[in-house]
Structures are given as C-alpha cells and as structure tokens.
Coordinates of C-alpha atoms in Angstrom, one line a residue:
M47 CA -12.0 -45.5 -1.6
V48 CA -10.6 -42.1 -1.7
R49 CA -11.9 -39.7 0.9
L50 CA -13.1 -36.4 -0.5
V51 CA -14.7 -34.6 2.5
N52 CA -11.4 -33.1 3.7
V53 CA -10.5 -31.7 0.3
Y54 CA -14.0 -30.3 -0.3
T55 CA -14.1 -28.6 3.1
I56 CA -10.6 -27.2 2.9
S57 CA -11.2 -25.8 -0.7
A58 CA -14.6 -24.4 0.1
F59 CA -13.2 -22.6 3.2
L60 CA -10.0 -21.5 1.4
S61 CA -12.1 -20.0 -1.4
V62 CA -13.1 -17.2 1.1
G63 CA -9.7 -15.7 0.1
V64 CA -10.9 -15.4 -3.5
A65 CA -14.3 -14.0 -2.4
L66 CA -12.2 -10.9 -1.4
I67 CA -11.9 -10.2 -5.1
G68 CA -15.6 -10.1 -5.4
F69 CA -15.9 -7.9 -2.3
D70 CA -13.6 -5.4 -4.0
I71 CA -15.4 -5.5 -7.3
S72 CA -18.8 -4.8 -5.7
S73 CA -17.4 -2.3 -3.2
M74 CA -16.6 -0.1 -6.2
S75 CA -19.3 -0.9 -8.7
G76 CA -21.9 -0.5 -6.0
V77 CA -21.0 3.0 -5.1
L78 CA -20.6 4.5 -8.6
G79 CA -24.3 5.2 -8.8
T80 CA -24.7 6.8 -5.3
H81 CA -24.7 10.5 -4.6
Q82 CA -22.9 10.0 -1.3
Y83 CA -19.8 8.7 -3.1
R84 CA -19.9 11.2 -5.9
D85 CA -20.4 14.1 -3.6
F86 CA -17.6 13.2 -1.1
Y87 CA -15.0 12.4 -3.8
G88 CA -15.9 15.2 -6.2
N89 CA -17.8 13.2 -8.8
P90 CA -14.8 11.4 -10.3
L91 CA -15.2 10.6 -14.0
G92 CA -13.0 9.3 -16.8
A93 CA -9.4 8.8 -16.0
R94 CA -9.9 9.8 -12.3
Q95 CA -12.5 7.1 -11.7
G96 CA -10.4 4.7 -13.8
A97 CA -7.4 5.3 -11.5
I98 CA -9.5 4.7 -8.4
T99 CA -10.9 1.4 -9.8
G100 CA -7.6 0.3 -11.3
A101 CA -5.6 0.9 -8.1
M102 CA -6.5 -2.5 -6.8
A103 CA -5.4 -4.2 -10.0
A104 CA -2.1 -2.2 -9.9
G105 CA -1.3 -3.6 -6.4
S106 CA -2.4 -7.1 -7.5
F107 CA 0.0 -7.0 -10.4
V108 CA 3.0 -6.0 -8.3
S109 CA 2.4 -8.7 -5.6
A110 CA 1.6 -11.4 -8.2
L111 CA 5.1 -11.0 -9.6
F112 CA 6.5 -12.1 -6.2
A113 CA 3.8 -14.6 -5.3
G114 CA 5.6 -17.5 -6.9
I115 CA 8.9 -16.7 -5.2
L116 CA 7.3 -16.3 -1.8
G117 CA 5.1 -19.3 -2.2
D118 CA 8.0 -21.5 -3.1
R119 CA 10.1 -20.3 -0.2
F120 CA 7.7 -20.0 2.7
G121 CA 4.9 -22.2 1.4
R122 CA 1.5 -21.6 0.0
K123 CA -0.3 -21.3 3.3
I124 CA 1.9 -18.8 5.1
T125 CA 2.1 -16.5 2.0
I126 CA -1.7 -16.5 1.7
Q127 CA -1.9 -15.4 5.4
V128 CA 0.5 -12.5 4.7
G129 CA -1.9 -11.4 2.0
L130 CA -4.9 -11.6 4.3
L131 CA -3.1 -9.2 6.7
L132 CA -2.5 -6.8 3.9
W133 CA -6.2 -7.0 3.0
C134 CA -7.3 -6.0 6.5
I135 CA -4.9 -3.0 6.4
G136 CA -6.2 -1.9 3.0
S137 CA -9.8 -2.2 4.2
V138 CA -9.1 0.1 7.2
V139 CA -7.3 2.7 5.0
Q140 CA -10.2 2.7 2.5
S141 CA -13.0 3.0 5.1
T142 CA -11.2 5.9 6.8
S143 CA -10.0 7.7 3.6
N144 CA -10.4 11.5 3.5
G145 CA -9.9 11.9 -0.2
V146 CA -9.1 10.2 -3.5
A147 CA -5.4 9.9 -2.8
M148 CA -6.0 7.9 0.4
L149 CA -8.7 5.8 -1.2
V150 CA -6.3 4.9 -4.0
A151 CA -3.6 4.0 -1.5
G152 CA -6.0 1.7 0.4
R153 CA -7.0 0.0 -2.8
V154 CA -3.4 -0.6 -3.8
I155 CA -2.7 -2.2 -0.4
S156 CA -5.8 -4.4 -0.8
G157 CA -4.6 -5.3 -4.2
L158 CA -1.3 -6.6 -2.8
C159 CA -3.4 -9.2 -1.0
I160 CA -5.3 -10.2 -4.1
G161 CA -2.1 -10.7 -6.1
L162 CA -0.9 -13.2 -3.5
T163 CA -4.1 -15.0 -2.8
A164 CA -5.3 -15.2 -6.5
S165 CA -2.0 -16.8 -7.4
L166 CA -1.5 -19.2 -4.6
I167 CA -5.0 -20.4 -3.7
P168 CA -5.6 -22.1 -7.1
T169 CA -2.1 -23.6 -6.8
Y170 CA -2.8 -24.9 -3.3
Q171 CA -6.2 -26.3 -4.3
S172 CA -4.8 -28.1 -7.4
E173 CA -2.0 -29.6 -5.3
I174 CA -4.3 -31.1 -2.7
A175 CA -7.1 -32.3 -5.0
P176 CA -7.5 -35.8 -6.5
H177 CA -7.0 -35.6 -10.2
K178 CA -10.5 -36.7 -11.1
I179 CA -12.2 -33.7 -9.3
R180 CA -9.4 -31.2 -9.6
G181 CA -11.4 -28.9 -11.9
R182 CA -14.3 -29.0 -9.5
I183 CA -12.1 -28.2 -6.5
V184 CA -10.4 -25.2 -8.1
S185 CA -13.8 -24.0 -9.4
F186 CA -14.8 -23.4 -5.8
Q187 CA -12.9 -20.2 -6.0
S188 CA -15.0 -18.9 -8.9
L189 CA -18.2 -19.6 -6.9
A190 CA -16.7 -17.9 -3.9
G191 CA -15.7 -14.9 -6.1
A192 CA -19.2 -14.7 -7.5
M193 CA -20.8 -15.0 -4.1
G194 CA -18.4 -12.3 -2.8
I195 CA -19.6 -10.0 -5.6
M196 CA -23.2 -10.6 -4.9
I197 CA -23.1 -10.4 -1.1
Q198 CA -21.0 -7.2 -1.0
Y199 CA -23.2 -5.7 -3.7
F200 CA -26.4 -6.2 -1.6
I201 CA -24.5 -4.8 1.4
Q202 CA -23.5 -1.8 -0.7
Y203 CA -27.1 -1.5 -2.0
G204 CA -28.6 -1.6 1.5
C205 CA -26.1 1.0 2.7
S206 CA -26.8 3.3 -0.2
F207 CA -30.0 4.4 1.6
I208 CA -27.9 5.8 4.4
N209 CA -27.7 9.5 3.8
S210 CA -24.1 10.0 5.0
E211 CA -20.5 8.9 4.4
A212 CA -21.4 5.6 6.1
A213 CA -23.0 4.6 2.8
F214 CA -19.6 3.7 1.5
R215 CA -17.4 3.5 4.6
V216 CA -19.4 0.7 6.3
P217 CA -19.2 -1.7 3.4
W218 CA -15.5 -1.0 2.9
A219 CA -14.8 -1.8 6.6
I220 CA -16.9 -5.0 6.5
Q221 CA -14.6 -6.4 3.9
A222 CA -12.0 -7.2 6.6
G223 CA -14.3 -9.7 8.4
P224 CA -13.9 -12.7 6.0
A225 CA -10.1 -12.2 5.8
V226 CA -9.8 -12.4 9.6
I227 CA -11.8 -15.7 9.6
L228 CA -9.7 -17.3 6.9
F229 CA -6.4 -16.1 8.4
V230 CA -7.3 -17.9 11.7
G231 CA -8.6 -21.0 10.0
L232 CA -5.5 -21.5 7.9
F233 CA -3.6 -22.5 11.0
W234 CA -5.5 -25.8 11.0
F235 CA -4.9 -26.4 7.3
P236 CA -2.3 -28.9 6.0
R237 CA 0.6 -27.8 3.9
S238 CA 0.6 -28.7 0.2
P239 CA 2.0 -32.2 -0.2
R240 CA 3.7 -31.3 -3.4
W241 CA 5.3 -28.3 -1.8
L242 CA 6.5 -30.5 1.1
A243 CA 7.9 -32.9 -1.5
S244 CA 9.8 -30.1 -3.2
K245 CA 11.5 -29.5 0.2
G246 CA 12.3 -33.1 0.8
R247 CA 9.9 -33.5 3.7
W248 CA 8.7 -37.0 2.6
E249 CA 7.3 -38.2 5.9
E250 CA 5.0 -35.2 6.1
V251 CA 4.0 -35.8 2.4
L252 CA 2.7 -39.2 3.3
R253 CA 0.9 -38.0 6.5
V254 CA -0.8 -35.2 4.6
L255 CA -1.9 -37.4 1.7
A256 CA -3.3 -39.9 4.3
R257 CA -5.2 -37.1 6.0
L258 CA -6.6 -35.8 2.8
R259 CA -7.5 -39.2 1.2
T260 CA -8.6 -41.5 4.0
A261 CA -11.0 -41.4 6.9
N262 CA -8.5 -43.0 9.4
N263 CA -5.2 -41.4 8.2
D264 CA -4.1 -44.7 6.7
V265 CA -0.6 -44.3 5.3
N266 CA -0.7 -47.8 3.8
N267 CA -3.8 -47.1 1.7
A268 CA -3.1 -48.1 -1.9
F269 CA -4.4 -44.9 -3.4
V270 CA -2.3 -42.8 -0.9
L271 CA 0.8 -44.8 -1.8
A272 CA 0.1 -44.6 -5.5
E273 CA -0.2 -40.8 -5.3
Y274 CA 2.9 -40.6 -3.2
K275 CA 4.8 -42.7 -5.8
E276 CA 3.7 -40.4 -8.6
I277 CA 4.8 -37.3 -6.6
E278 CA 8.1 -39.0 -5.7
D279 CA 8.9 -39.9 -9.3
R280 CA 8.0 -36.4 -10.6
V281 CA 10.0 -34.6 -7.9
R282 CA 13.0 -36.8 -8.4
L283 CA 12.9 -36.0 -12.1
D284 CA 12.2 -32.3 -11.7
L285 CA 14.4 -31.4 -8.7
L286 CA 17.1 -34.1 -8.6
D287 CA 17.8 -35.5 -12.0
V288 CA 17.2 -32.2 -13.7
P289 CA 18.5 -29.5 -11.4
S290 CA 17.8 -26.1 -12.9
N291 CA 17.1 -22.5 -12.2
S292 CA 13.3 -22.2 -12.1
I293 CA 13.3 -18.7 -13.5
R294 CA 15.3 -19.8 -16.5
D295 CA 13.3 -23.0 -16.8
L296 CA 10.1 -20.9 -17.1
F297 CA 11.2 -19.9 -20.6
S298 CA 13.0 -23.0 -21.7
G299 CA 12.0 -24.6 -25.0
K300 CA 9.8 -27.3 -23.4
M301 CA 8.2 -25.0 -20.9
R302 CA 7.7 -21.9 -22.9
R303 CA 4.5 -23.0 -24.6
R304 CA 2.8 -24.0 -21.4
V305 CA 3.8 -20.9 -19.5
F306 CA 2.6 -18.6 -22.3
L307 CA -0.6 -20.6 -22.7
G308 CA -1.4 -20.1 -19.0
M309 CA -0.7 -16.4 -19.4
A310 CA -2.8 -16.1 -22.6
I311 CA -5.8 -17.8 -21.1
Q312 CA -5.7 -15.3 -18.2
I313 CA -5.3 -12.4 -20.6
W314 CA -8.1 -13.5 -22.8
S315 CA -10.3 -13.9 -19.7
Q316 CA -9.8 -10.1 -19.1
L317 CA -10.4 -9.2 -22.7
T318 CA -13.8 -11.1 -22.9
G319 CA -15.5 -8.0 -21.7
I320 CA -16.4 -9.2 -18.3
N321 CA -14.7 -6.2 -16.6
I322 CA -17.1 -3.9 -18.3
M323 CA -20.0 -5.7 -16.8
M324 CA -18.5 -6.2 -13.4
Y325 CA -16.9 -2.8 -12.7
Y326 CA -19.0 -0.5 -14.8
I327 CA -22.4 -2.1 -15.2
V328 CA -23.9 1.0 -13.5
Y329 CA -22.6 3.2 -16.4
I330 CA -23.9 0.7 -19.0
L331 CA -27.4 0.5 -17.6
E332 CA -27.5 4.3 -17.3
A333 CA -26.6 4.5 -21.0
A334 CA -29.3 1.9 -21.7
G335 CA -31.9 4.2 -20.1
I336 CA -32.7 2.1 -17.1
R337 CA -33.8 4.1 -14.1
N338 CA -33.0 2.1 -10.9
V339 CA -29.6 1.0 -12.1
L340 CA -28.4 -0.2 -8.6
L341 CA -31.3 -2.6 -8.3
A342 CA -31.2 -3.7 -11.9
S343 CA -27.4 -4.4 -11.6
S344 CA -28.1 -7.0 -8.9
A345 CA -29.7 -9.3 -11.5
Q346 CA -26.4 -10.0 -13.2
Y347 CA -24.6 -10.7 -9.9
I348 CA -27.2 -13.3 -9.0
I349 CA -26.8 -14.9 -12.4
N350 CA -23.1 -14.9 -11.9
V351 CA -23.5 -17.1 -8.8
V352 CA -26.1 -19.4 -10.2
M353 CA -24.2 -20.1 -13.5
T354 CA -21.0 -20.9 -11.6
I355 CA -22.6 -23.9 -9.9
P356 CA -22.9 -26.0 -13.1
A357 CA -19.3 -25.3 -13.8
I358 CA -18.3 -26.7 -10.4
L359 CA -20.5 -29.8 -10.9
W360 CA -19.6 -30.8 -14.4
V361 CA -16.3 -29.1 -15.5
D362 CA -14.5 -32.4 -15.0
K363 CA -17.0 -34.1 -17.4
W364 CA -17.4 -31.3 -20.0
G365 CA -13.7 -30.6 -20.2
R366 CA -11.7 -27.4 -20.4
R367 CA -11.7 -26.9 -24.2
P368 CA -15.4 -27.2 -25.0
S369 CA -16.3 -24.8 -22.2
L370 CA -13.8 -22.2 -23.3
L371 CA -14.8 -22.4 -26.9
V372 CA -18.6 -22.2 -26.3
G373 CA -18.1 -19.4 -23.7
A374 CA -16.1 -17.3 -26.1
V375 CA -18.7 -17.6 -28.9
S376 CA -21.6 -16.8 -26.5
M377 CA -20.0 -13.7 -25.1
A378 CA -19.0 -12.4 -28.5
F379 CA -22.7 -12.8 -29.7
W380 CA -24.2 -10.9 -26.8
L381 CA -21.6 -8.1 -26.8
F382 CA -22.1 -7.6 -30.6
L383 CA -25.9 -7.4 -29.9
I384 CA -25.5 -4.9 -27.1
G385 CA -23.3 -2.7 -29.3
G386 CA -25.7 -3.0 -32.2
L387 CA -28.7 -1.9 -30.0
L388 CA -26.8 1.0 -28.6
K389 CA -25.8 2.2 -32.1
A390 CA -29.2 1.7 -33.6
Y391 CA -31.3 3.3 -30.8
G392 CA -28.9 5.5 -29.0
E393 CA -28.2 9.2 -29.3
P394 CA -25.7 11.8 -27.8
N395 CA -26.2 12.5 -24.1
P396 CA -27.4 16.1 -23.8
I397 CA -26.4 16.3 -20.1
P398 CA -22.7 17.3 -19.6
N399 CA -20.3 15.7 -17.1
Q400 CA -21.9 12.3 -17.3
P401 CA -20.0 8.9 -17.3
T402 CA -21.5 8.0 -20.7
T403 CA -21.9 10.3 -23.7
W404 CA -24.3 8.0 -25.7
I405 CA -27.7 7.0 -24.2
V406 CA -30.9 5.2 -25.2
V407 CA -34.0 7.4 -24.6
D408 CA -37.7 6.2 -24.5
H409 CA -37.0 2.7 -25.9
P410 CA -37.9 0.4 -22.9
A411 CA -37.8 -2.8 -24.9
V412 CA -34.2 -1.9 -26.0
S413 CA -33.2 -1.1 -22.5
R414 CA -34.5 -4.4 -21.3
A415 CA -32.7 -6.2 -24.1
I416 CA -29.4 -4.6 -23.2
L417 CA -29.9 -5.6 -19.5
A418 CA -30.7 -9.2 -20.6
G419 CA -27.6 -9.2 -22.9
S420 CA -25.4 -8.1 -20.1
C421 CA -26.8 -10.7 -17.7
I422 CA -26.3 -13.5 -20.3
T423 CA -22.8 -12.3 -21.0
V424 CA -21.9 -12.6 -17.4
G425 CA -23.6 -16.0 -17.2
S426 CA -21.6 -17.2 -20.2
F427 CA -18.4 -16.1 -18.5
A428 CA -19.4 -17.7 -15.1
I429 CA -19.9 -21.1 -16.6
S430 CA -16.7 -21.1 -18.8
W431 CA -13.8 -18.7 -18.7
G432 CA -14.5 -17.6 -15.1
P433 CA -13.5 -20.9 -13.4
I434 CA -11.4 -22.5 -16.2
S435 CA -8.9 -19.6 -16.6
W436 CA -7.9 -20.3 -12.9
I437 CA -7.9 -24.1 -13.3
Y438 CA -5.9 -24.3 -16.5
Q439 CA -3.0 -22.0 -15.4
A440 CA -2.3 -24.2 -12.3
E441 CA -2.5 -27.6 -13.9
V442 CA -0.5 -27.3 -17.1
V443 CA 3.0 -26.8 -15.6
P444 CA 5.2 -29.1 -13.5
L445 CA 5.9 -28.7 -9.8
R446 CA 9.4 -27.1 -10.2
V447 CA 7.9 -24.0 -11.9
R448 CA 4.2 -24.2 -10.9
A449 CA 4.1 -21.4 -8.3
R450 CA 6.1 -19.0 -10.4
S451 CA 4.3 -19.8 -13.6
V452 CA 0.9 -19.3 -12.0
A453 CA 2.2 -16.1 -10.5
L454 CA 3.2 -14.9 -13.9
S455 CA -0.2 -15.8 -15.4
T456 CA -2.0 -14.1 -12.5
A457 CA 0.2 -11.0 -13.0
S458 CA -0.8 -10.9 -16.6
N459 CA -4.4 -11.1 -15.5
W460 CA -4.0 -8.1 -13.2
A461 CA -1.9 -6.1 -15.7
F462 CA -4.8 -6.2 -18.2
N463 CA -7.3 -5.8 -15.4
F464 CA -5.5 -2.5 -14.5
V465 CA -5.4 -1.3 -18.1
L466 CA -9.1 -2.0 -18.6
A467 CA -10.2 -0.6 -15.3
V468 CA -8.4 2.7 -16.1
F469 CA -9.4 3.0 -19.8
V470 CA -13.0 1.6 -19.9
P471 CA -14.4 4.8 -18.4
L472 CA -12.5 6.7 -21.1
L473 CA -13.8 4.4 -23.8
L474 CA -17.4 4.7 -22.6
R475 CA -17.1 8.5 -23.0
S476 CA -15.2 8.5 -26.3
I477 CA -16.2 5.5 -28.5
S478 CA -19.3 4.4 -26.6
W479 CA -21.1 1.5 -28.4
V480 CA -18.0 0.7 -30.5
M481 CA -16.3 -0.6 -27.3
F482 CA -18.7 -3.6 -27.3
F483 CA -17.7 -4.6 -30.8
L484 CA -14.1 -4.3 -29.8
F485 CA -14.5 -6.8 -26.9
G486 CA -16.7 -9.0 -29.0
S487 CA -13.8 -9.2 -31.5
F488 CA -11.5 -10.2 -28.6
D489 CA -13.8 -13.1 -27.8
I490 CA -13.5 -14.3 -31.4
A491 CA -9.7 -14.1 -31.2
A492 CA -9.8 -16.1 -27.9
F493 CA -11.9 -18.8 -29.6
I494 CA -9.4 -19.2 -32.4
H495 CA -6.4 -19.3 -30.0
V496 CA -8.0 -22.0 -27.7
W497 CA -9.1 -24.0 -30.8
V498 CA -5.6 -24.1 -32.1
A499 CA -3.3 -24.1 -29.0
A500 CA -5.0 -25.4 -25.9
P501 CA -5.1 -29.2 -25.3
E502 CA -7.7 -31.0 -23.1
T503 CA -6.4 -31.7 -19.5
K504 CA -9.5 -32.9 -17.6
Q505 CA -9.0 -35.8 -15.2
R506 CA -5.3 -36.1 -15.8
T507 CA -2.9 -36.1 -12.8
L508 CA -0.6 -33.1 -12.5
E509 CA 2.3 -35.5 -13.1
E510 CA 0.8 -36.6 -16.5
M511 CA 0.9 -33.1 -18.0
D512 CA 4.3 -33.6 -19.5
E513 CA 2.9 -36.4 -21.7
I514 CA 0.0 -34.2 -22.9
F515 CA 2.2 -31.3 -23.9
E516 CA 5.3 -33.1 -25.1
H517 CA 4.0 -36.4 -26.5
G518 CA 0.3 -35.7 -27.0
E519 CA -1.3 -36.8 -30.3
Q520 CA -2.1 -34.1 -32.9
K521 CA -5.9 -34.3 -33.5
P522 CA -7.9 -32.8 -36.4
L523 CA -9.4 -29.5 -35.4
W524 CA -13.0 -30.8 -35.7
K525 CA -12.2 -33.2 -32.8
S526 CA -11.5 -30.2 -30.5
F527 CA -14.9 -30.5 -29.0
I528 CA -14.5 -34.2 -28.3
A529 CA -12.6 -34.8 -25.1
T530 CA -11.0 -38.2 -25.3
R531 CA -11.2 -40.4 -22.2
P532 CA -7.9 -40.2 -20.3
T533 CA -5.8 -43.3 -19.7
N534 CA -6.3 -44.3 -16.0
K535 CA -2.6 -44.8 -15.1
F536 CA -3.1 -43.7 -11.6
D537 CA -5.8 -46.4 -10.9
M538 CA -3.6 -49.0 -12.6
L539 CA -0.8 -48.0 -10.2
A540 CA -3.0 -48.2 -7.2
K541 CA -4.3 -51.7 -8.3
D542 CA -0.7 -52.9 -8.7
I543 CA 0.0 -51.8 -5.1
Q544 CA -3.1 -53.5 -3.8
M545 CA -2.2 -56.7 -5.5
G546 CA 1.4 -56.6 -4.2
K547 CA 2.9 -56.3 -7.7
L548 CA 4.5 -53.0 -6.7
T549 CA 6.0 -52.0 -3.3
V550 CA 6.4 -48.4 -2.3
H551 CA 9.0 -47.5 0.3
P552 CA 8.4 -44.0 1.6
Q553 CA 11.6 -41.9 1.9
V554 CA 12.9 -40.3 5.0
N555 CA 13.2 -36.5 4.9
S556 CA 15.9 -35.3 2.6
F557 CA 17.5 -32.3 1.0

C-alpha cells in the first residue's frame, strides 16, 4: 500500500501559500465599498483604481518570469520561502501606506511573492504526489485560495465598521500571519524528489520517496522502487541522453505545443470573467441595484469555497477535459444572462463620479437574478477552471523544463490578470453591460480550444506525458467527453518488482 497521509498533510499546509492570493483579492475587493478607503485615498475610480488593483498582478508577472530559473537552481522549497518574506514586507508597506503611491508599491512587493509561490507550489505538489491522486493534491491550492478569499473578506467586512483608517490597515497587516507560519513550517518539508533527481542526489530521492509513500520509511517497498525507477529512466533520458538548453527546449518542436497549451489554459482562466466577479463584485452589485453590497458579496465567496470541494474529491475521476468544457459553457451562459438583464432593465446612472455608469433601478427581482448569476458563475469556475488550470500546466511538461514552463504559464496568467485589473473599471464605465457579452464570448472560445487541443491527462504519471502528447491516439471529437481508462504501467512495474522479475539498483549521488 502507498501511504498518502504525508502527501495530503504537506499539500494542505503548503496551500497556505496560495491562500495569500485570496487574501490579496479580498483585501482589495472588500474595501472598494467602504467610505474609509475612498476618503483616505481620494475616491480612486477608473484607471487609478485599476492601477491599485493591478499592481499586485504586475509584481506577480515579473517574479513569475524568474520563478522557474530560481526554482531549478535553488529548489522549489527555498524559492517559496523567499517569496513568503517578500509577502511580509509587502503587507507592512500596504498597512502603513500614506497614499496611493505607497499602496501601489506595497502591492507590487506582495505580487513578487505571488509570482513565485503560484508558479512553484503546484510544481512542488505535482512532483511529490502519487499519479492517481495528483489532481486532488494540486487542487488543494484552489480550495486554499478560495478559503483565503472568504476569510479575508469577512475580516475586511468586520473591520469596515471601524470608523477610522484601521478599517483597511488592520486587514492588510493581518495578511502577514499565514506567510510567517508557512515560512517556518517549510523547514520541515522534504525537497521535491524529482528536483533532487535532476541534481543527481539519488540517495536523497529514495529516502524522500520512502518518507512520502510508506509508514516506516521503507526504501525497499515495491511502489517506492517502481516510482524511483520511472524517475531514474526519465531523468536519464531528459538530462543525460538528451543534454539541452532548457530555455531553447521550451520552444522546440516537440515541446512547443505543450508549453503553449499550459500558457493558453492559464490565459483562458483569466478571460473567463472570474476577475470581474472577484475583484469588482462590489461595483457589479452596485450596478444591479443591491443596497448592502458588502454583505451580498460574501455569498459568492462562500460558494467559491463550497464548489471547490467537489473538484478536489473527484477531479481525478471526472478528468480534466470534461470539467474544462462544462465549466466554460456554464460561465458563458450566466455571463450572457447577466449582460442581457443589465441591458434590458438598466439605465444611465444619474449620479456623477460613480464606478458604474449603468444601473438597475427598482427591479428587485432582476437585482437578485444578477446576484444569483454572479454566484453561479463563480461556482462554475471553482469546480472547473479554478483548480484545473493549475493542475494542467504542471503535469503536461517533462522535468527538464517543468519549472520554467510552469513559470511561463503563470506569468501569462498574471500578465492578463494585470491587464484585466487595470481595464475592467474602465470597461464598467464605458461599455457597461457589453463587457459581460465580451467575456461570455471568451468562454465560448476557450471551450473550442480545449475541445480541439487539450488531451486528457488524469491518473497518468508525469513520466507518461510524452506518450500522451507524442504518441497519443487521435480520437473523434465526440469522444472528448469520454476519458479512457489509463494503462496501469506503474502498477505493472511495481508488481514485477514484488515478484522479483525486475531488480532496481539505486544509484549513488552523481553529477
């Protein structure tokens, strides 16, 4: 039997690093509707508010570009710890800011952390997880992110009743707490066995696998030796038999499709419309004519947490493709509905200097329908694109380029996150309801792209991905929703070791 408690515990604890993204999202969305924030920072609107919100994504984009290089050189664990230190610095700067410029600087510094952790945490999780539950393990970070959003939002909501600057300074300072806990806890975590293998530290590879997979650290366990054998064969092929420049290899003929696919999935996840709901839900609900927007907004953050749980439990049974396809269609439908309701029942906002120029007045049923549509849109994302966009980017590429490919995919995510954070406030003021049709159309485009280009990868080992992308069968499009049962090569290898048909001789450290 393979032991799973270590992997679950490590991944759950490690996901605190991803919860920081949620803290940041709520720390901004939760203050937009408060007079304390608006009064102190001069009621920022349009491009000014977009720059404040997008500052975090700008920092994330920059650091994500270097996350792969740093992660390959110093290891996943140490690079994540560096990011956590940056987060603490950013939290201090934000909570003590004396104006917009200092607030933007603090959010950029915090963003530098997110770029590193968002790139390397899913990489680390995928490299320590058994292949049969890899999707579930990496999905922990989506649940952590959703819980981070919800917890921070309620902290922000509670502090909104403080009639002073502490209404936004206290929540921004509290963000540093989880980062400190994770930073300390990482000292007891093992290094990634696949990263150790890339450095030729084979004795450590075997010890780490035994620690992760067995209750008594049994280095002679058949499943441990089978996984060691797969890693050994793949590393020998990737790093010894095919020496290459990993930067150049990212865009080689065989690798290009896989790298661009990981980038595309991350880009589509941003274009689904989720950023509108997460960052600017207060503005949307104000446009819908809902009075207590801060309390109403909390409903979608609760749904975000609840709907992430089924994804964790069943993503390795449902598969990646069906989840992405169904999620895209669902989000498109609800965004089109919200846009249609705003167009049909809305009117120009007579009050100047407001975040939205188109509002619904005296149509309570329509207001409730828009709130419901936004909640279901978030729920559709949480059960599909939310977790799978992070799973997919880390599992489709081989070890020799994994960290850098994931970094590039994550940088693509943050580049589009920045653009949307900056321009959505402008779009809300200029094209209003048309914006929802725009993002609904992006969802349809994402559906088509996944249908045509994304193969199923559930329950395959990381070392089997070459077979899927280079030698996989071309199936008719109608079979896209049917995930074929993977061949169980890993279990066959373990059985051969148990029966003595295959002997594995662990290497001594090399390179």
